Every structure is written in structure tokens, then in C-alpha cells.
């Protein structure tokens, strides 16, 4: 078996197989007589494709996953005086999307093994000011959406699903994105359906909400009357070349997701015996799972990271500092409150390469390396 010298965490050749297609689209759309570069026929077809494949009421393409969250919260009229409960462990837009609308993010701790928001912790933080709860799927695990749906119903709050990383996941028969009143996907390069640029979508099973998002993404216009602004909107439009490229790549998505899941399954099987050695893999299984990132919990993360690097394997530690401990969001962290599981995940989570074009030999090499490090 030949062993590669270096296995990157962020592979530079994600779009290599489709290079000729992309250059062709660039030329075709670039030279087309209508000179339409945003929100044209390709974007409409891409939205339709996702809508049909999901069984959603509407899919609205926009400029990023972050912008998709902003559009959803704005469409739900989240604003000053409102609170939105978000996980303490995760990416910045979970909190900043709330802050940008003048509302207050309230941070809830996560479940220690799966690292997704703990519904009991979220419920504890609901007050008469809570407008919405916004759980996020993290790494390979969907949040406990049946519990969140139940909580939202019982407590009378809106449910926004940050499904940015979980495109293609299905939990109990319902696809990620359709559990909340609205969900989002991100197409930034490294996500499972990433593309060479910025983009995202809002997905919803509520057609009226979709209509509102559609208006907000292009300066409050309805798409029929130019320069008529029904509401104060934003510029969050989608690129035609990227839309055409994503339509082309959509056919291969299921296969790429399946390859990710197969790699993850192999890792989890190999790592199951390492738990007593301080390396804990995510739970096994396929329901409610999408292997965007495969992260283990390592008691001695730095050592594992270093040992892998010495073997040419790059790993990645996401979110070392929980959101409420970030300088940007500390003002929203009640004095004295702690998020012990989020802090622990920040210290221990280590993500391994899981992209679909890893060879079996590379996958085995990575698993061998993790097992060897854990043995010492
Ligand atoms: C990536 C991501 C986003 C933001 O998506 P962008 O397209 O990068 O703006 C939001 N939420 C989660 C959980 C993400 O992983």
C-alpha cells in the first residue's frame, strides 16, 4: 500500500472533476445575449430541483447560509426586545444573525456526546420574551428535532432549524430543513454540497414564509414590479453560474453523501474500542446523520492532533471557544453562567478528513493512525 505524504483536511481539489463543466458554464452564461448573472432561469431551476427533491413548499436561493438565517429570522419578525435561544457551541452566525436584527441571543448548553443543543437546557431559558428557538445540526449529528418541535408547540415559540450542514440527512422520515418552520443550507466550499463560491438557501414547508423570504432577499421587491419595495429588504441574491454548476453537480450528491457515510461508518467501527483510551467516536447509525464533518472527542486532543500531523494527516478543531465566551458575544452572556459541555466540546472535538474522494487506503491509514495514537 502506498501511503500519501500528506492528507489535507480541506482538500484543494474538490471541484477538479467538474472543472471543464464550470469553465463551459462561465463561457455560456458569460456570453449569453441576456447577460443575466443573478436570479435568472438557472437559479429558478435550482430552487425547483431542491424543492421537489425535498418535498418543501418553497426553496429560496440566497447569498450564503448566514444570510439564509438572517432572512428567516427577519421573515419571522424577530426584532428588538425578542430573545432567540441558540446553542452555546457552534458557528458565529447562530448568534450574530440574532444580534443583527436587534434581538438577544440566549445561549443553551449542548449534549456532551453528540454536541447538539440539549432541548432541556433550551427549555430552561425560555422566557416571555422568547420569540424563537434555533437548534443547529453539528458535525454529523442532527439536533433532537422531535423534542424541539414538541417544545416549540408546547411553549408557543417559533422553531428555526439551522440545518446548514445537514443537507441530505433524514431523521425519522423527515428531511433536515423541514423540521422547523424554516431551515437553511449552506453551499460554501467545505459543506457537503459546497460550491466554488458563496451561496445558501432557505427551505420551508410554509409557502407564505417562503414568499416573504423571497421578497426580503431582493430589496423587498416581489419579482414582478421593479422599484416597488413592499418591505425593507436586503441584497442576498444568488449567482447564475453557481446555480447552473450546482444543478450539474446535484446528480452526484447522493453518491458523495453515501461515500462520506461509508467512511464514517468505518471510522466509528474502528474507534469504538478506543473509548476507554480517551478517544470517543460519534454514535453509529444513519438516522438523523449527515457526515459533513466527522469529529471524535479526544481527552488529549493536542497530542492526537500532533501525532496525526507527524503522520501527514491534517485534522481540524472547530469552535474551540464557545459562543458566549467569545469577545463579540460576551455581552449577551449572563454573568456567572457556564456552559460546561460546550466548553468541553471546545477542548476535545477533533475533526478528521471525511471527504468523498479519499481513497480506501487513505481512510484505512487515517484510522490506523488514530488507533495507534490512542494506544500510547
Ligand atoms: C456554515 C454554517 C453556517 C453559515 O453558512 P455560510 O454559507 O458559511 O454563511 C451557518 N450555520 C452553521 C451550523 C454552519 O455550519
Short mmCIF file of C-alpha atoms and ligand atoms in Angstrom, two decimals:
data_model
loop_
_atom_site.label_atom_id
_atom_site.label_comp_id
_atom_site.label_asym_id
_atom_site.label_seq_id
_atom_site.Cartn_x
_atom_site.Cartn_y
_atom_site.Cartn_z
CA UNK A 1 0.00 0.00 0.00
CA UNK A 2 1.44 3.38 -0.95
CA UNK A 3 0.87 5.95 1.72
CA UNK A 4 0.39 9.56 0.71
CA UNK A 5 2.74 12.07 2.24
CA UNK A 6 0.02 14.48 3.22
CA UNK A 7 -3.74 14.15 3.63
CA UNK A 8 -5.17 17.67 3.86
CA UNK A 9 -8.24 18.41 5.97
CA UNK A 10 -9.53 20.93 3.42
CA UNK A 11 -8.77 19.31 0.06
CA UNK A 12 -7.81 21.78 -2.69
CA UNK A 13 -9.20 19.54 -5.48
CA UNK A 14 -12.90 19.43 -4.56
CA UNK A 15 -14.11 20.58 -7.98
CA UNK A 16 -11.38 19.07 -10.15
CA UNK A 17 -13.70 16.55 -11.84
CA UNK A 18 -16.08 19.33 -12.90
CA UNK A 19 -13.52 21.89 -13.98
CA UNK A 20 -14.41 21.66 -17.69
CA UNK A 21 -18.13 21.96 -16.93
CA UNK A 22 -17.58 25.05 -14.81
CA UNK A 23 -15.45 26.73 -17.48
CA UNK A 24 -18.12 25.88 -20.07
CA UNK A 25 -20.87 27.42 -17.94
CA UNK A 26 -18.77 30.50 -17.31
CA UNK A 27 -18.42 30.96 -21.06
CA UNK A 28 -22.06 30.14 -21.92
CA UNK A 29 -23.63 32.33 -19.26
CA UNK A 30 -20.97 35.00 -19.66
CA UNK A 31 -21.63 35.29 -23.41
CA UNK A 32 -25.41 34.70 -23.41
CA UNK A 33 -27.32 37.61 -25.01
CA UNK A 34 -29.49 38.24 -21.93
CA UNK A 35 -26.38 38.93 -19.77
CA UNK A 36 -28.22 37.68 -16.69
CA UNK A 37 -25.88 36.90 -13.80
CA UNK A 38 -28.18 36.76 -10.76
CA UNK A 39 -31.66 35.38 -10.02
CA UNK A 40 -32.34 34.11 -13.55
CA UNK A 41 -33.54 30.87 -15.10
CA UNK A 42 -30.72 28.76 -13.61
CA UNK A 43 -31.47 29.93 -10.08
CA UNK A 44 -35.17 29.25 -10.61
CA UNK A 45 -34.42 25.73 -11.86
CA UNK A 46 -32.04 25.07 -8.99
CA UNK A 47 -34.66 26.16 -6.45
CA UNK A 48 -37.25 23.96 -8.18
CA UNK A 49 -34.90 20.95 -8.15
CA UNK A 50 -34.25 21.26 -4.41
CA UNK A 51 -37.92 21.94 -3.68
CA UNK A 52 -39.04 18.80 -5.49
CA UNK A 53 -36.31 16.58 -4.10
CA UNK A 54 -37.16 17.68 -0.54
CA UNK A 55 -40.90 17.96 -0.83
CA UNK A 56 -40.69 21.53 0.51
CA UNK A 57 -43.31 24.23 -0.06
CA UNK A 58 -40.57 26.64 -1.15
CA UNK A 59 -36.81 26.90 -1.55
CA UNK A 60 -35.27 30.36 -1.89
CA UNK A 61 -31.65 30.67 -3.00
CA UNK A 62 -29.65 33.45 -1.39
CA UNK A 63 -26.13 34.69 -0.93
CA UNK A 64 -24.94 32.45 1.97
CA UNK A 65 -26.04 30.20 4.81
CA UNK A 66 -25.52 33.13 7.17
CA UNK A 67 -27.77 35.31 5.04
CA UNK A 68 -30.35 32.50 4.92
CA UNK A 69 -30.55 32.56 8.75
CA UNK A 70 -30.91 36.33 8.68
CA UNK A 71 -33.70 36.13 6.08
CA UNK A 72 -35.61 33.50 8.08
CA UNK A 73 -35.39 35.42 11.35
CA UNK A 74 -36.37 38.66 9.60
CA UNK A 75 -39.31 36.91 7.90
CA UNK A 76 -40.47 35.72 11.34
CA UNK A 77 -40.33 39.35 12.54
CA UNK A 78 -37.61 38.73 15.10
CA UNK A 79 -36.52 42.13 16.34
CA UNK A 80 -35.64 44.36 19.30
CA UNK A 81 -36.94 43.02 22.61
CA UNK A 82 -37.07 39.44 21.34
CA UNK A 83 -34.89 36.59 22.57
CA UNK A 84 -33.78 33.64 20.46
CA UNK A 85 -32.33 30.59 22.21
CA UNK A 86 -29.30 29.22 20.34
CA UNK A 87 -26.66 26.57 21.14
CA UNK A 88 -23.57 27.74 23.03
CA UNK A 89 -21.39 25.54 20.81
CA UNK A 90 -21.37 26.31 17.11
CA UNK A 91 -20.53 28.89 14.50
CA UNK A 92 -20.78 32.67 14.86
CA UNK A 93 -23.85 33.23 12.62
CA UNK A 94 -26.01 31.38 15.16
CA UNK A 95 -25.57 34.38 17.43
CA UNK A 96 -24.75 37.22 15.03
CA UNK A 97 -27.87 36.64 12.88
CA UNK A 98 -29.95 37.29 16.01
CA UNK A 99 -27.88 40.31 17.09
CA UNK A 100 -28.09 41.91 13.62
CA UNK A 101 -31.88 42.05 13.95
CA UNK A 102 -31.61 43.84 17.27
CA UNK A 103 -32.70 40.75 19.21
CA UNK A 104 -30.84 38.96 22.00
CA UNK A 105 -29.19 35.55 21.64
CA UNK A 106 -29.63 33.35 24.71
CA UNK A 107 -27.11 30.53 24.92
CA UNK A 108 -28.05 26.98 25.91
CA UNK A 109 -25.62 24.16 26.68
CA UNK A 110 -25.27 21.07 24.50
CA UNK A 111 -25.39 17.32 24.96
CA UNK A 112 -21.89 16.12 25.84
CA UNK A 113 -21.50 13.28 23.32
CA UNK A 114 -23.40 14.48 20.25
CA UNK A 115 -22.58 18.19 20.82
CA UNK A 116 -26.02 19.38 19.63
CA UNK A 117 -28.26 21.69 21.67
CA UNK A 118 -29.87 19.97 24.66
CA UNK A 119 -33.67 20.52 24.49
CA UNK A 120 -33.92 20.57 28.31
CA UNK A 121 -31.26 23.31 28.51
CA UNK A 122 -33.04 25.26 25.77
CA UNK A 123 -36.39 24.98 27.52
CA UNK A 124 -34.94 26.27 30.81
CA UNK A 125 -34.05 29.50 29.04
CA UNK A 126 -37.46 30.25 27.57
CA UNK A 127 -38.99 33.44 28.95
CA UNK A 128 -41.96 35.60 27.98
CA UNK A 129 -39.56 37.39 25.59
CA UNK A 130 -38.53 34.26 23.69
CA UNK A 131 -39.60 34.56 20.07
CA UNK A 132 -37.83 31.52 18.65
CA UNK A 133 -35.50 28.64 19.36
CA UNK A 134 -32.81 27.87 16.81
CA UNK A 135 -31.11 24.49 17.29
CA UNK A 136 -28.30 23.63 14.87
CA UNK A 137 -27.15 20.32 13.49
CA UNK A 138 -23.48 19.91 14.34
CA UNK A 139 -20.81 17.90 12.50
CA UNK A 140 -22.56 14.58 11.69
CA UNK A 141 -25.49 14.73 14.10
CA UNK A 142 -28.91 16.32 13.67
CA UNK A 143 -30.32 18.05 16.74
CA UNK A 144 -33.19 16.30 18.53
CA UNK A 145 -35.84 17.84 16.28
CA UNK A 146 -38.83 15.80 17.55
CA UNK A 147 -38.17 17.22 21.01
CA UNK A 148 -37.65 20.73 19.67
CA UNK A 149 -40.85 20.53 17.61
CA UNK A 150 -42.71 19.43 20.72
CA UNK A 151 -41.10 22.16 22.82
CA UNK A 152 -41.95 24.86 20.26
CA UNK A 153 -45.58 23.69 20.18
CA UNK A 154 -45.92 23.49 23.96
CA UNK A 155 -44.23 26.82 24.68
CA UNK A 156 -45.61 28.75 21.73
CA UNK A 157 -42.29 29.79 20.19
CA UNK A 158 -41.13 29.69 16.58
CA UNK A 159 -38.75 26.92 15.50
CA UNK A 160 -35.87 27.78 13.16
CA UNK A 161 -33.66 24.89 12.10
CA UNK A 162 -30.03 25.70 11.36
CA UNK A 163 -29.61 22.78 9.01
CA UNK A 164 -26.69 24.44 7.18
CA UNK A 165 -24.53 21.32 7.47
CA UNK A 166 -27.16 18.61 7.14
CA UNK A 167 -28.36 18.67 3.54
CA UNK A 168 -29.41 15.12 2.67
CA UNK A 169 -29.90 13.96 6.26
CA UNK A 170 -33.26 12.43 7.18
CA UNK A 171 -34.50 12.00 10.76
CA UNK A 172 -37.46 9.69 11.35
CA UNK A 173 -38.52 10.08 7.72
CA UNK A 174 -38.39 13.91 7.69
CA UNK A 175 -35.50 15.59 5.83
CA UNK A 176 -33.24 18.08 7.57
CA UNK A 177 -34.54 21.55 6.81
CA UNK A 178 -38.22 20.60 7.05
CA UNK A 179 -38.41 20.10 10.82
CA UNK A 180 -38.57 23.77 11.65
CA UNK A 181 -40.83 26.43 10.19
CA UNK A 182 -37.81 27.09 8.02
CA UNK A 183 -34.34 25.63 7.64
CA UNK A 184 -31.23 26.61 5.71
CA UNK A 185 -28.46 25.00 3.67
CA UNK A 186 -25.04 26.47 3.00
CA UNK A 187 -23.09 25.87 -0.20
CA UNK A 188 -19.80 27.31 0.98
CA UNK A 189 -16.96 25.20 -0.44
CA UNK A 190 -16.42 22.87 2.52
CA UNK A 191 -20.06 21.94 3.16
CA UNK A 192 -21.40 18.62 1.80
CA UNK A 193 -22.96 20.36 -1.22
CA UNK A 194 -20.32 23.05 -1.35
CA UNK A 195 -19.53 25.01 -4.49
CA UNK A 196 -16.67 27.29 -5.55
CA UNK A 197 -18.20 30.45 -4.07
CA UNK A 198 -20.73 31.76 -1.56
CA UNK A 199 -24.37 30.71 -1.51
CA UNK A 200 -27.16 29.19 0.51
CA UNK A 201 -30.89 28.53 0.53
CA UNK A 202 -33.86 28.89 2.81
CA UNK A 203 -36.13 25.83 2.73
CA UNK A 204 -39.59 25.86 4.20
CA UNK A 205 -42.85 23.95 4.32
CA UNK A 206 -44.71 27.26 4.73
CA UNK A 207 -45.34 28.87 1.33
CA UNK A 208 -46.23 32.26 2.83
CA UNK A 209 -42.96 32.35 4.77
CA UNK A 210 -41.09 31.43 1.57
CA UNK A 211 -42.80 34.32 -0.22
CA UNK A 212 -41.67 36.73 2.48
CA UNK A 213 -38.08 35.44 2.36
CA UNK A 214 -38.12 35.80 -1.45
CA UNK A 215 -39.12 39.44 -1.09
CA UNK A 216 -36.56 40.18 1.60
CA UNK A 217 -33.66 38.74 -0.42
CA UNK A 218 -34.02 41.33 -3.17
CA UNK A 219 -34.75 44.67 -1.54
CA UNK A 220 -38.36 43.95 -0.66
CA UNK A 221 -39.48 43.61 -4.30
CA UNK A 222 -41.99 40.96 -5.38
CA UNK A 223 -40.18 39.90 -8.56
CA UNK A 224 -42.90 41.35 -10.79
CA UNK A 225 -42.80 45.07 -10.11
CA UNK A 226 -39.36 46.61 -10.30
CA UNK A 227 -38.63 49.51 -7.91
CA UNK A 228 -41.68 48.76 -5.82
CA UNK A 229 -40.47 47.97 -2.30
CA UNK A 230 -43.12 46.31 -0.15
CA UNK A 231 -40.80 45.82 2.81
CA UNK A 232 -37.28 46.82 3.79
CA UNK A 233 -35.19 44.09 2.23
CA UNK A 234 -31.59 43.11 1.71
CA UNK A 235 -29.31 42.15 -1.11
CA UNK A 236 -28.98 38.39 -0.79
CA UNK A 237 -29.22 37.24 -4.39
CA UNK A 238 -27.91 34.04 -5.99
CA UNK A 239 -25.39 33.70 -8.78
CA UNK A 240 -26.48 32.18 -12.11
CA UNK A 241 -23.18 30.44 -12.88
CA UNK A 242 -23.14 28.79 -9.47
CA UNK A 243 -26.80 27.79 -9.87
CA UNK A 244 -26.06 26.07 -13.18
CA UNK A 245 -22.99 24.42 -11.66
CA UNK A 246 -24.99 23.14 -8.66
CA UNK A 247 -27.69 21.76 -10.98
CA UNK A 248 -24.92 19.85 -12.76
CA UNK A 249 -23.45 18.55 -9.50
CA UNK A 250 -26.76 17.68 -7.83
CA UNK A 251 -26.96 14.27 -9.54
CA UNK A 252 -23.75 13.18 -7.79
CA UNK A 253 -24.70 14.48 -4.33
CA UNK A 254 -26.38 11.30 -3.05
CA UNK A 255 -23.35 9.24 -4.08
CA UNK A 256 -20.93 11.64 -2.38
CA UNK A 257 -23.04 11.65 0.81
CA UNK A 258 -23.12 7.85 0.74
CA UNK A 259 -19.33 7.70 0.41
CA UNK A 260 -18.97 10.08 3.38
CA UNK A 261 -21.32 7.89 5.44
CA UNK A 262 -19.40 4.73 4.49
CA UNK A 263 -16.09 6.32 5.53
CA UNK A 264 -17.66 7.50 8.80
CA UNK A 265 -19.11 4.06 9.46
CA UNK A 266 -15.68 2.50 9.02
CA UNK A 267 -14.08 5.07 11.38
CA UNK A 268 -16.74 4.54 14.04
CA UNK A 269 -16.30 0.78 13.91
CA UNK A 270 -12.51 1.10 14.21
CA UNK A 271 -12.74 3.68 17.02
CA UNK A 272 -15.43 2.04 19.14
CA UNK A 273 -12.83 0.21 21.32
CA UNK A 274 -10.89 3.45 21.93
CA UNK A 275 -13.44 4.94 24.33
CA UNK A 276 -11.58 3.74 27.43
CA UNK A 277 -8.40 5.21 25.94
CA UNK A 278 -9.91 8.68 25.80
CA UNK A 279 -11.00 8.83 22.14
CA UNK A 280 -14.78 8.70 21.68
CA UNK A 281 -16.32 8.44 18.18
CA UNK A 282 -19.77 9.83 17.37
CA UNK A 283 -22.69 7.40 17.78
CA UNK A 284 -23.09 4.85 14.98
CA UNK A 285 -26.07 4.87 12.64
CA UNK A 286 -27.68 6.59 9.70
CA UNK A 287 -30.93 8.09 11.02
CA UNK A 288 -30.59 11.84 11.51
CA UNK A 289 -26.98 11.77 10.37
CA UNK A 290 -25.07 13.62 7.66
CA UNK A 291 -21.33 13.29 7.54
CA UNK A 292 -20.37 16.85 6.72
CA UNK A 293 -17.69 16.65 9.43
CA UNK A 294 -16.57 13.58 11.36
CA UNK A 295 -15.45 14.64 14.84
CA UNK A 296 -14.17 12.48 17.71
CA UNK A 297 -13.88 13.64 21.30
CA UNK A 298 -10.26 13.28 22.44
CA UNK A 299 -9.27 13.79 26.06
CA UNK A 300 -5.75 14.66 24.93
CA UNK A 301 -6.64 16.43 21.74
CA UNK A 302 -3.39 18.29 21.23
CA UNK A 303 -1.42 15.06 21.43
CA UNK A 304 -3.71 13.36 18.93
CA UNK A 305 -3.54 16.35 16.60
CA UNK A 306 0.27 16.36 16.78
CA UNK A 307 0.61 12.60 16.31
CA UNK A 308 -1.64 12.73 13.24
CA UNK A 309 0.31 15.66 11.82
CA UNK A 310 3.54 13.69 12.21
CA UNK A 311 1.95 11.02 10.03
CA UNK A 312 0.95 13.58 7.41
CA UNK A 313 -2.73 13.74 8.41
CA UNK A 314 -4.34 17.12 8.94
CA UNK A 315 -7.21 17.37 11.40
CA UNK A 316 -9.25 20.38 12.46
CA UNK A 317 -10.53 21.67 15.81
CA UNK A 318 -13.80 23.55 15.23
CA UNK A 319 -15.19 26.08 17.73
CA UNK A 320 -12.53 25.88 20.49
CA UNK A 321 -14.21 28.81 22.28
CA UNK A 322 -17.99 28.56 22.88
CA UNK A 323 -20.10 31.44 21.57
CA UNK A 324 -20.92 33.11 24.92
CA UNK A 325 -17.20 33.17 25.78
CA UNK A 326 -16.30 34.95 22.53
CA UNK A 327 -15.36 38.62 22.96
CA UNK A 328 -18.03 39.52 20.38
CA UNK A 329 -20.90 37.85 22.26
CA UNK A 330 -19.75 38.08 25.89
CA UNK A 331 -22.14 41.00 26.41
CA UNK A 332 -25.01 38.51 25.91
CA UNK A 333 -23.61 36.01 28.45
CA UNK A 334 -25.25 36.41 31.87
CA UNK A 335 -22.52 36.95 34.50
CA UNK A 336 -21.52 33.73 36.24
CA UNK A 337 -23.33 31.42 33.81
CA UNK A 338 -21.33 28.47 32.48
CA UNK A 339 -21.80 26.07 29.56
CA UNK A 340 -19.67 23.14 30.74
CA UNK A 341 -20.48 20.74 27.88
CA UNK A 342 -19.84 23.40 25.23
CA UNK A 343 -16.53 24.20 26.90
CA UNK A 344 -15.58 20.53 26.96
CA UNK A 345 -16.52 20.04 23.31
CA UNK A 346 -14.38 23.08 22.51
CA UNK A 347 -11.43 21.41 24.25
CA UNK A 348 -11.95 17.89 22.91
CA UNK A 349 -13.61 17.82 19.49
CA UNK A 350 -11.25 16.94 16.68
CA UNK A 351 -12.44 16.50 13.11
CA UNK A 352 -10.83 14.01 10.72
CA UNK A 353 -10.85 14.11 6.91
CA UNK A 354 -14.10 12.55 5.60
CA UNK A 355 -14.45 13.93 2.06
CA UNK A 356 -15.74 11.52 -0.57
CA UNK A 357 -12.67 11.34 -2.79
CA UNK A 358 -10.45 9.94 -0.02
CA UNK A 359 -9.26 6.52 -1.20
CA UNK A 360 -9.92 3.41 0.89
CA UNK A 361 -6.17 3.22 1.53
CA UNK A 362 -6.16 6.78 2.89
CA UNK A 363 -9.18 6.09 5.09
CA UNK A 364 -7.51 3.00 6.49
CA UNK A 365 -4.27 4.90 7.03
CA UNK A 366 -6.14 7.61 8.98
CA UNK A 367 -7.98 5.03 11.11
CA UNK A 368 -4.72 3.13 11.78
CA UNK A 369 -3.05 6.38 12.83
CA UNK A 370 -5.83 7.32 15.28
CA UNK A 371 -5.80 3.81 16.79
CA UNK A 372 -2.01 3.85 17.10
CA UNK A 373 -2.04 7.27 18.81
CA UNK A 374 -4.77 6.23 21.22
CA UNK A 375 -2.78 3.12 22.16
CA UNK A 376 0.09 5.24 23.51
C1 LIG B 1 -21.62 27.03 7.61
C2 LIG B 1 -22.68 27.29 8.61
C3 LIG B 1 -23.47 28.45 8.58
C4 LIG B 1 -23.21 29.59 7.64
O1 LIG B 1 -23.13 29.29 6.29
P1 LIG B 1 -22.27 30.25 5.34
O2 LIG B 1 -22.70 29.82 3.96
O3 LIG B 1 -20.83 29.97 5.62
O4 LIG B 1 -22.63 31.64 5.64
C5 LIG B 1 -24.48 28.58 9.50
N1 LIG B 1 -24.71 27.64 10.42
C6 LIG B 1 -23.97 26.52 10.51
C7 LIG B 1 -24.28 25.49 11.55
C8 LIG B 1 -22.91 26.32 9.62
O5 LIG B 1 -22.15 25.24 9.74
#
